[in-house]
């Protein structure tokens, strides 16, 4: 966070605390106000926070996409198991029909 430290009424000194570290800057700009510099630093911090939130949203979207892919793979596995079960049932029915035909012919 950016905080204002002390009172500088001229544009020659500004004391800032940026993320817990105290910086004392001696500004030699005559046309810039320290409040404007603090405002620009605050806007930069908000922009970085927005970028971080966008990155987190992108990460969440990627996680959701991976979860959807996992669900799709699970459904595919379930479909393969059902097809295997159907194949086993068909083989059992064919074996029963063959046994019945053998009994009839004997």
Coordinates of C-alpha atoms in Angstrom, one line a residue:
X1 CA 0.0 0.0 0.0
X2 CA 1.1 3.6 -0.6
X3 CA 0.8 6.0 2.3
X4 CA 1.7 9.6 2.8
X5 CA 4.3 10.2 5.4
X6 CA 4.8 13.6 7.0
X7 CA 3.9 16.9 5.4
X8 CA 5.8 18.2 2.5
X9 CA 4.4 21.5 1.3
X10 CA 6.9 21.9 -1.5
X11 CA 7.7 19.7 -4.4
X12 CA 11.3 19.0 -3.2
X13 CA 10.7 16.3 -0.7
X14 CA 8.3 13.4 -0.5
X15 CA 8.3 10.5 1.9
X16 CA 6.6 7.4 0.7
X17 CA 6.0 4.0 2.1
X18 CA 5.6 1.5 -0.7
X19 CA 4.9 -2.1 0.4
X20 CA 6.3 -1.6 3.9
X21 CA 9.6 0.0 3.0
X22 CA 10.1 3.7 3.6
X23 CA 11.6 5.7 0.8
X24 CA 12.6 9.4 1.1
X25 CA 12.8 11.0 -2.3
X26 CA 14.2 14.4 -3.1
X27 CA 12.3 15.5 -6.2
X28 CA 13.9 18.2 -8.3
X29 CA 10.9 18.7 -10.5
X30 CA 9.4 22.1 -10.2
X31 CA 6.3 21.4 -12.3
X32 CA 5.3 18.2 -10.5
X33 CA 3.4 18.1 -7.3
X34 CA 4.1 15.3 -4.8
X35 CA 0.3 14.6 -4.5
X36 CA 0.3 14.0 -8.3
X37 CA 3.2 11.6 -8.0
X38 CA 1.5 9.8 -5.1
X39 CA -1.7 9.6 -7.2
X40 CA 0.2 8.2 -10.1
X41 CA 1.8 5.6 -7.8
X42 CA -1.6 4.7 -6.5
X43 CA -2.9 4.3 -10.0
X44 CA 0.0 2.1 -10.9
X45 CA -0.7 0.0 -7.8
X46 CA -4.4 -0.3 -8.8
X47 CA -3.4 -1.3 -12.3
X48 CA -1.1 -4.0 -11.0
X49 CA -3.9 -5.2 -8.7
X50 CA -6.2 -5.4 -11.7
X51 CA -3.6 -7.3 -13.7
X52 CA -3.2 -9.7 -10.8
X53 CA -7.0 -10.2 -10.6
X54 CA -7.1 -10.8 -14.3
X55 CA -4.4 -13.4 -14.0
X56 CA -6.3 -15.1 -11.2
X57 CA -9.4 -15.1 -13.3
X58 CA -7.4 -16.7 -16.2
X59 CA -6.1 -19.3 -13.8
X60 CA -9.6 -20.1 -12.6
X61 CA -10.8 -20.4 -16.1
X62 CA -7.9 -22.8 -16.9
X63 CA -8.8 -24.8 -13.8
X64 CA -12.4 -25.0 -14.9
X65 CA -11.3 -26.1 -18.4
X66 CA -9.2 -28.8 -16.9
X67 CA -12.1 -30.0 -14.7
X68 CA -14.3 -30.1 -17.8
X69 CA -11.7 -32.1 -19.6
X70 CA -11.5 -34.5 -16.7
X71 CA -15.3 -34.9 -16.7
X72 CA -15.2 -35.6 -20.4
X73 CA -12.6 -38.3 -19.9
X74 CA -14.6 -39.8 -17.1
X75 CA -17.7 -39.9 -19.4
X76 CA -15.6 -41.5 -22.1
X77 CA -14.4 -44.1 -19.7
X78 CA -18.0 -44.8 -18.6
X79 CA -19.0 -45.2 -22.2
X80 CA -16.2 -47.7 -22.8
X81 CA -17.2 -49.7 -19.8
X82 CA -20.8 -49.8 -21.0
X83 CA -19.6 -51.0 -24.4
X84 CA -17.5 -53.7 -22.8
X85 CA -20.5 -54.8 -20.7
X86 CA -22.7 -54.9 -23.9
X87 CA -20.0 -57.0 -25.6
X88 CA -19.9 -59.4 -22.7
X89 CA -23.7 -59.7 -22.7
X90 CA -23.7 -60.4 -26.5
X91 CA -21.0 -63.0 -26.1
X92 CA -23.0 -64.7 -23.3
X93 CA -26.2 -64.7 -25.5
X94 CA -24.3 -66.2 -28.4
X95 CA -22.8 -68.9 -26.1
X96 CA -26.4 -69.7 -24.8
X97 CA -27.7 -69.9 -28.3
X98 CA -24.9 -72.2 -29.4
X99 CA -25.5 -74.5 -26.3
X100 CA -29.3 -74.5 -27.1
X101 CA -28.6 -75.5 -30.7
X102 CA -26.3 -78.3 -29.5
X103 CA -29.0 -79.6 -27.2
X104 CA -31.5 -79.5 -29.9
X105 CA -29.3 -81.4 -32.4
X106 CA -28.5 -84.1 -29.9

